[in-house]
Amino acid sequence: MSPAPVSLHNTLTRRIEPLQPLMPPRVTLYTCGPTVWNYAHIGNFRTFLFEDLLRRWLEHVGYDVFQIMNLTDVDDRTIKAARAAGKRLTEHTEPFTQAFFEDRDYLRIKPAHVYTRATEYMTPMIALVSRLLERGVAYKGEDGSVYFALAKFPTYGRLSRLDTRELKVGARVASDDYAKDDPSDFAIWKKSDAKDEAVGAAWDAPFGRGRPGWHLECSAMSLEEIGRRFGVQTLDIHAGGIDLIFPHHENEIAQSEGATGQPFARHWVHGEFLNVRGTKMSKRHGNFLTARDLREQGVDAAAVRLLFFQTHYRQPVDFTDEALDAAKEGVRRLDEFHARLRGAGSGEQGAGELTKLAEKMETDVSAALNDDLNAPRAVAALFDFVRAANRELDRGTGGGTGAALAAFERVAGVLNVLPTRKALDPELVRWVEERIAARDKARKSKDFKAADAIRAELSARGVEIEDTAQGTKWRMA
Ligand code: AMP
Ligand code: ZN
């Protein structure tokens, strides 16, 4: 089987390029996951949602995706937060890890095939540091930490297009995160201090007791997983938010390629930010909203997905209540259309105008998503179809509803933008059916006043009814 051609923007070349996995149909996808020092915000989830769509689309066209997501449960931030909470590291991070899984499920993000917790990968991390020391691309500083030697890795800066003349030769940086104007030898293993020991964030290693640098974690975990499972040292796709290009991904490349001599990832995909009034949503700016906030407000995940997918992943999105309301309305229209199509009898496979419209819609959606995951174009094609198909249904054109329903469900399923079906109370179902039977009886005996009263009674409890050739259909509004 040869999956359809998918092109994606590659940050390495700044071009849209066909995806060419090492071993098709397999695609190895590494997505940098959350730092579990606190709840993830919906900015983080914008990144995880674009990655979810990427994964779903690749699977839809026939790839066999293996997704790895890491959970950063040891780094500067988690240690600081554990200390502030007076807890051991894992005691502090585990509830946030579980919360992340709950939020992921609420947002209907497909679970990765493996979630690598950094604290569970100390052996490969220590082995990677040892290898970099052996190869002379890392050295132990007089402070006892191990640093990556930028001068020994001539291609450093390729991903972030760093002007290597700016490299601060001899300068060192120990913190996990730093700005682009500070490219220095960075810590891959940090000598432990009393603060690390206090929370249990210190491990023995041949080069001294300490803890891994954040960047090293992703290199070690991804190479361990693809090496052990598939015998390779190159990822097909590595993805994350644009803030990870420098220094995180630049450093991941240096460490991985410095150790293996092989390209680390064939394709680098980066998503733009979710902003609030033009400023990146972040804990630091205090302008954040968590997925659980939305869930508690009763927002259907379909609306969040639609909202994000209406903008290309390489364009910023501004989060506003109006945009969320518009997305909710969009989801409602999709649901209404879905119900209408289902009501029109899905068994019918005749070649009608609807079939033609559905075929065009699927072709347009495929072309859009194959072209650098252009979700807004795919969403537009879906809504164009809803409008045109509704017109056909208004005209009572026969045939093709079965094909239209199947196509609609396939596309809406990849985007996953139909509302969550609420389980109906059996008591309510019995009551509705009894009322509909009573209304039928009233209509048959031409007692339209009674029939209308029953319709109003149903409507008051949120039940919409529709009289069709096959009888009265109903649904919750
Ligand atoms: P962190 O938990 O900070 O390690 O971030 C997890 C992921 O969320 C990374 O891929 C970040 O690039 C991404 N991210 C952080 N803030 C935003 C934002 N406002 N919009 C989109 N992605 C973000
Ligand atoms: Zn990472």
XYZ file of C-alpha atoms and ligand atoms in Angstrom:
501
model
C 0.000 0.000 0.000
C 1.284 3.423 -0.858
C -0.373 6.211 1.153
C -1.423 9.406 -0.576
C 1.150 12.188 -0.840
C 1.145 14.502 2.149
C 3.209 17.674 2.131
C 4.243 19.528 5.243
C 6.235 22.623 6.020
C 9.675 21.630 7.241
C 11.275 24.132 9.614
C 14.705 22.795 8.645
C 14.342 24.009 5.060
C 11.509 26.552 5.564
C 9.737 24.836 2.670
C 6.664 22.744 2.147
C 7.987 19.300 1.277
C 6.493 15.880 0.641
C 6.602 13.681 3.698
C 8.990 10.822 2.988
C 9.112 8.464 5.924
C 12.068 6.116 6.311
C 9.958 2.960 6.304
C 6.533 3.640 4.785
C 3.792 3.092 5.713
C 5.291 3.602 9.190
C 5.647 7.179 10.401
C 7.416 7.814 13.686
C 6.096 11.004 15.251
C 7.671 12.568 18.330
C 5.685 15.340 19.940
C 7.162 17.333 22.822
C 4.651 16.972 25.624
C 3.665 19.004 28.657
C 5.847 19.978 31.572
C 3.765 18.553 34.377
C 4.505 21.165 37.016
C 0.920 22.461 36.766
C -2.214 22.111 34.597
C -1.641 22.525 30.870
C -3.445 25.569 29.398
C -5.373 25.646 26.138
C -2.361 27.263 24.446
C -0.458 24.046 25.089
C -3.493 22.181 23.823
C -3.577 24.160 20.611
C -0.230 22.556 19.838
C -1.404 19.101 20.933
C -4.573 19.518 18.842
C -2.743 20.368 15.639
C -0.564 17.324 16.285
C -3.709 15.263 16.834
C -5.072 16.377 13.473
C -1.744 15.614 11.815
C -1.792 12.124 13.294
C -5.443 11.495 12.368
C -4.883 12.700 8.820
C -1.775 10.579 8.298
C -3.697 7.561 9.567
C -6.665 8.426 7.378
C -4.526 8.386 4.227
C -3.023 5.041 5.182
C 0.084 5.656 7.260
C 0.831 3.572 10.292
C 1.747 6.273 12.786
C 3.688 5.558 15.944
C 3.403 8.564 18.215
C 5.633 9.215 21.187
C 4.887 12.027 23.621
C 7.127 12.839 26.528
C 6.040 14.086 29.909
C 8.614 16.458 31.364
C 8.468 15.453 34.995
C 11.955 16.642 35.895
C 13.346 20.043 34.921
C 13.892 23.435 36.508
C 10.166 24.217 36.657
C 8.934 20.908 38.129
C 11.657 20.955 40.800
C 10.809 24.533 41.762
C 7.081 23.763 41.918
C 7.606 20.587 43.986
C 9.734 22.521 46.444
C 7.134 25.250 46.741
C 4.466 22.610 47.416
C 6.726 20.874 49.962
C 6.461 17.595 48.033
C 8.697 15.007 46.448
C 9.019 15.485 42.713
C 6.835 12.579 41.574
C 4.296 13.207 44.287
C 3.905 16.697 42.851
C 3.912 15.808 39.135
C 1.753 12.667 39.114
C -1.613 14.413 39.746
C -0.816 16.889 36.936
C 0.050 13.999 34.642
C -3.316 12.407 35.375
C -5.029 15.779 34.868
C -3.288 16.059 31.494
C -4.688 12.684 30.449
C -8.191 13.743 31.510
C -7.916 17.000 29.567
C -6.570 15.122 26.553
C -9.599 12.819 26.640
C -11.995 15.735 27.034
C -10.476 17.383 23.941
C -10.655 14.040 22.093
C -6.952 13.933 21.416
C -5.879 10.432 20.435
C -3.587 8.961 23.069
C 0.039 8.655 21.948
C 1.284 5.079 21.646
C 3.738 5.746 24.421
C 4.104 8.494 27.015
C 7.688 8.686 28.164
C 8.102 10.102 31.669
C 11.568 11.589 31.922
C 12.177 10.165 35.415
C 11.724 6.648 34.023
C 14.452 7.018 31.376
C 17.528 7.741 33.482
C 19.492 4.787 32.066
C 19.302 5.944 28.410
C 19.888 9.550 29.502
C 23.046 8.645 31.379
C 24.178 6.509 28.421
C 23.647 9.450 26.044
C 25.686 11.837 28.209
C 28.457 9.214 28.419
C 28.453 8.840 24.644
C 28.683 12.599 24.090
C 31.601 12.768 26.555
C 33.330 9.859 24.785
C 32.935 11.535 21.417
C 34.371 14.750 22.769
C 31.293 16.896 21.999
C 30.588 17.324 25.709
C 32.826 18.131 28.648
C 32.614 18.360 32.395
C 32.777 21.943 33.650
C 34.559 22.949 36.829
C 31.137 23.369 38.450
C 30.620 19.589 38.142
C 27.917 19.766 35.449
C 28.333 18.347 31.953
C 28.028 20.776 29.014
C 27.546 20.346 25.296
C 30.424 21.980 23.404
C 28.858 24.059 20.626
C 32.237 24.571 18.959
C 32.457 20.800 18.371
C 29.207 20.667 16.443
C 29.647 22.815 13.321
C 26.056 22.634 12.122
C 24.655 24.062 15.374
C 22.012 26.691 14.669
C 20.731 25.255 11.373
C 17.153 24.747 12.552
C 16.736 28.170 14.131
C 18.875 29.899 11.448
C 21.147 31.185 14.120
C 23.975 33.375 12.999
C 26.800 31.198 14.311
C 29.055 34.228 14.496
C 26.911 35.099 17.481
C 27.921 31.962 19.354
C 29.385 32.848 22.690
C 32.418 30.597 22.592
C 33.353 29.509 26.082
C 30.175 30.885 27.672
C 27.882 28.457 29.479
C 24.260 28.327 30.344
C 22.834 26.038 33.000
C 19.138 26.954 32.981
C 16.773 24.907 30.797
C 15.395 27.866 28.900
C 17.170 30.915 27.526
C 16.864 33.433 24.732
C 18.116 33.199 21.175
C 20.670 35.897 21.762
C 22.367 33.719 24.344
C 23.621 30.653 22.460
C 26.195 29.124 24.745
C 27.427 25.685 25.781
C 24.389 24.272 27.533
C 24.085 21.873 30.450
C 23.105 18.325 29.512
C 23.643 16.984 33.018
C 23.398 19.273 36.016
C 25.292 18.501 39.173
C 22.720 18.066 41.904
C 22.431 20.573 44.685
C 20.586 20.516 48.013
C 17.363 21.727 46.324
C 17.359 18.815 43.893
C 18.116 16.330 46.669
C 15.318 17.759 48.805
C 12.669 16.758 46.240
C 14.342 13.526 45.110
C 15.536 14.880 41.756
C 19.082 13.471 41.765
C 20.542 10.324 40.226
C 23.947 8.671 40.378
C 25.976 8.678 37.177
C 29.606 7.887 36.282
C 30.211 11.593 35.646
C 28.693 12.674 38.971
C 25.390 12.722 40.817
C 22.907 15.023 39.151
C 19.906 15.350 36.899
C 19.374 15.625 33.155
C 18.937 18.922 31.330
C 15.493 19.301 29.752
C 16.845 19.182 26.178
C 18.755 15.983 26.804
C 15.607 14.230 27.986
C 13.825 14.418 24.629
C 16.908 13.266 22.694
C 17.432 10.279 24.979
C 13.790 9.225 25.153
C 13.066 9.512 21.448
C 16.264 7.678 20.417
C 15.592 4.965 23.000
C 12.032 4.393 21.772
C 12.693 4.343 18.034
C 15.940 2.424 18.503
C 14.425 -0.306 20.639
C 11.211 -0.600 18.631
C 12.297 -0.016 15.053
C 16.098 -0.177 15.050
C 16.482 3.380 13.681
C 18.059 6.609 14.918
C 16.043 9.041 12.833
C 12.515 10.221 13.522
C 10.175 10.828 10.591
C 8.474 13.833 12.196
C 9.349 15.876 15.243
C 6.703 18.413 16.268
C 6.043 21.110 18.837
C 5.175 24.768 19.276
C 7.366 27.442 17.645
C 8.819 28.467 21.000
C 10.611 25.123 21.039
C 12.671 25.797 17.896
C 15.302 27.542 19.980
C 16.900 26.381 22.173
C 15.028 23.118 22.784
C 14.930 21.564 19.333
C 18.241 23.061 18.264
C 19.804 21.408 21.289
C 17.983 18.132 20.704
C 19.515 18.012 17.212
C 23.001 18.771 18.546
C 22.841 16.090 21.239
C 21.232 13.405 19.070
C 23.316 13.933 15.963
C 26.411 14.521 18.084
C 25.895 11.023 19.488
C 24.602 9.044 16.488
C 26.062 10.841 13.476
C 22.641 10.360 11.827
C 20.010 12.990 10.994
C 17.775 13.260 14.059
C 14.472 14.030 12.328
C 13.529 14.180 8.658
C 10.707 16.634 9.128
C 10.359 19.389 11.746
C 6.835 20.730 12.168
C 6.071 23.714 14.389
C 2.739 25.237 15.305
C 2.038 28.904 16.035
C 0.739 30.232 19.321
C -2.643 30.645 20.829
C -2.720 34.287 21.857
C -4.905 36.498 23.984
C -5.136 40.011 22.559
C -1.953 39.424 20.621
C 0.075 38.055 23.542
C 1.077 34.402 23.797
C -1.105 32.523 26.247
C 1.168 31.469 29.086
C 1.247 30.895 32.808
C 3.859 33.623 33.062
C 1.562 36.253 31.558
C -1.381 35.089 33.636
C -3.626 35.216 30.538
C -4.410 31.544 30.434
C -7.402 29.271 30.505
C -7.187 25.560 31.188
C -9.068 22.800 29.416
C -10.847 22.042 32.678
C -12.076 25.649 32.833
C -13.781 25.125 29.478
C -15.131 21.741 30.481
C -16.604 23.207 33.649
C -18.265 25.924 31.557
C -19.933 23.106 29.614
C -18.071 23.860 26.376
C -18.192 20.914 24.008
C -14.708 19.872 22.890
C -15.989 19.917 19.293
C -16.217 23.730 19.493
C -12.635 24.061 20.740
C -11.410 21.787 17.962
C -13.370 23.670 15.311
C -12.146 27.009 16.643
C -8.508 25.954 16.396
C -8.863 24.171 13.061
C -10.417 27.249 11.471
C -6.931 28.753 11.489
C -3.869 27.212 9.843
C -1.483 25.697 12.398
C 1.278 28.066 11.211
C -0.843 31.152 11.891
C -1.530 32.588 15.338
C -5.043 32.305 16.788
C -6.477 34.923 19.081
C -8.730 33.387 21.697
C -11.920 35.379 22.311
C -15.371 34.540 23.650
C -16.856 35.652 20.319
C -14.642 33.247 18.376
C -15.620 30.437 20.737
C -19.324 31.307 20.364
C -18.984 31.294 16.577
C -17.338 27.862 16.760
C -20.173 26.598 18.985
C -22.647 27.812 16.386
C -20.637 26.056 13.658
C -20.758 22.793 15.593
C -24.509 23.198 16.060
C -24.963 23.598 12.308
C -22.900 20.513 11.607
C -24.931 18.549 14.127
C -28.216 19.752 12.677
C -27.113 18.781 9.188
C -25.916 15.406 10.430
C -29.313 14.726 11.988
C -31.044 15.817 8.805
C -28.952 13.508 6.656
C -29.513 10.608 9.015
C -33.205 11.319 9.038
C -33.220 11.304 5.235
C -32.486 7.553 5.280
C -28.917 6.428 5.064
C -29.699 3.260 3.140
C -30.189 5.109 -0.113
C -27.128 4.846 -2.390
C -28.563 6.320 -5.582
C -26.412 8.611 -7.675
C -27.954 11.997 -6.982
C -26.723 15.537 -6.782
C -25.862 14.912 -3.134
C -23.402 12.182 -4.092
C -21.630 14.554 -6.462
C -21.456 17.255 -3.796
C -20.085 14.771 -1.276
C -17.421 13.559 -3.685
C -16.305 17.098 -4.377
C -16.199 17.882 -0.686
C -13.995 14.874 0.062
C -11.664 15.703 -2.825
C -11.343 19.301 -1.604
C -10.749 18.227 1.986
C -8.035 15.779 0.907
C -6.315 18.370 -1.248
C -6.392 20.852 1.642
C -5.067 18.531 4.330
C -2.420 17.062 2.034
C -1.212 20.610 1.451
C 0.565 21.372 4.726
C -2.418 20.327 6.827
C -4.567 23.195 5.641
C -7.406 22.643 8.098
C -9.178 25.990 7.506
C -9.580 25.090 3.823
C -10.877 21.657 4.811
C -13.356 23.195 7.271
C -14.527 25.647 4.591
C -15.101 22.764 2.158
C -17.144 20.971 4.804
C -19.371 24.001 5.426
C -19.764 24.659 1.680
C -20.998 21.104 1.406
C -23.446 21.549 4.291
C -24.914 24.637 2.610
C -25.197 23.061 -0.836
C -26.532 19.758 0.491
C -29.118 21.519 2.638
C -30.361 23.271 -0.507
C -30.663 19.921 -2.267
C -32.530 18.441 0.676
C -34.866 21.465 0.710
C -35.632 20.750 -2.919
C -36.410 17.167 -1.972
C -33.924 15.738 -4.457
C -33.896 11.977 -4.076
C -30.835 9.735 -3.987
C -27.332 9.958 -2.673
C -28.074 10.624 0.975
C -26.300 7.403 2.016
C -23.101 8.379 0.205
C -23.373 11.957 1.501
C -23.808 10.762 5.083
C -20.814 8.421 4.843
C -18.574 11.158 3.372
C -19.732 13.698 5.949
C -19.052 11.310 8.815
C -15.609 10.416 7.452
C -14.513 14.047 7.252
C -16.210 15.202 10.450
C -14.616 12.139 12.087
C -11.067 13.110 11.104
C -11.593 16.652 12.362
C -13.684 15.243 15.216
C -15.971 18.267 15.320
C -19.376 16.751 15.952
C -20.835 17.348 19.413
C -20.553 14.753 22.118
C -23.679 12.617 22.179
C -25.258 12.803 25.575
C -26.578 9.487 26.846
C -30.341 9.782 26.992
C -32.265 9.006 30.125
C -34.387 5.885 29.349
C -37.225 7.393 31.349
C -37.207 10.444 29.048
C -37.095 8.232 25.939
C -40.181 6.302 27.113
C -42.021 9.534 27.826
C -41.124 11.047 24.423
C -42.259 7.939 22.591
C -45.516 7.849 24.490
C -46.147 11.546 23.706
C -45.345 11.051 20.016
C -47.785 8.121 19.874
C -50.436 10.298 21.534
C -49.775 13.070 19.023
C -50.091 10.634 16.093
C -53.424 9.511 17.440
C -54.594 13.116 17.814
C -53.526 13.924 14.250
C -55.278 10.866 12.864
C -58.498 11.962 14.529
C -57.844 15.492 13.156
C -57.513 16.966 16.645
C -54.740 19.350 15.590
C -55.084 21.466 18.690
C -54.191 18.498 20.892
C -51.360 17.529 18.500
C -49.900 21.045 18.688
C -50.163 21.036 22.463
C -48.136 17.822 22.607
C -45.532 19.305 20.280
C -45.232 22.279 22.647
C -44.976 19.937 25.625
C -42.116 18.075 23.906
C -40.408 21.285 22.899
C -40.509 22.547 26.493
C -38.352 19.566 27.446
C -35.886 20.225 24.623
C -37.269 17.647 22.188
C -37.524 18.616 18.525
C -39.766 16.575 16.255
C -40.000 16.234 12.510
C -42.722 14.470 10.522
C -41.267 12.417 7.677
C -42.558 9.787 5.257
C -41.130 7.155 7.619
C -42.956 8.600 10.629
C -42.167 11.179 13.290
C -38.456 11.586 14.064
C -37.199 13.289 17.204
C -33.966 14.542 18.723
C -32.772 16.634 21.602
C -32.295 20.274 20.566
P 5.371 23.179 28.067
O 4.377 22.477 28.948
O 5.632 24.583 28.452
O 6.633 22.352 27.933
O 4.724 23.270 26.614
C 4.114 22.200 25.973
C 3.820 22.560 24.519
O 2.913 23.651 24.442
C 5.034 22.971 23.701
O 4.984 22.328 22.428
C 4.876 24.474 23.543
O 5.471 24.926 22.356
C 3.382 24.608 23.480
N 2.854 25.949 23.864
C 3.124 26.675 24.965
N 2.406 27.839 24.967
C 1.673 27.856 23.824
C 0.728 28.778 23.248
N 0.361 29.904 23.849
N 0.178 28.435 22.049
C 0.503 27.269 21.424
N 1.379 26.364 21.934
C 1.963 26.647 23.122
Zn 11.136 18.053 23.707
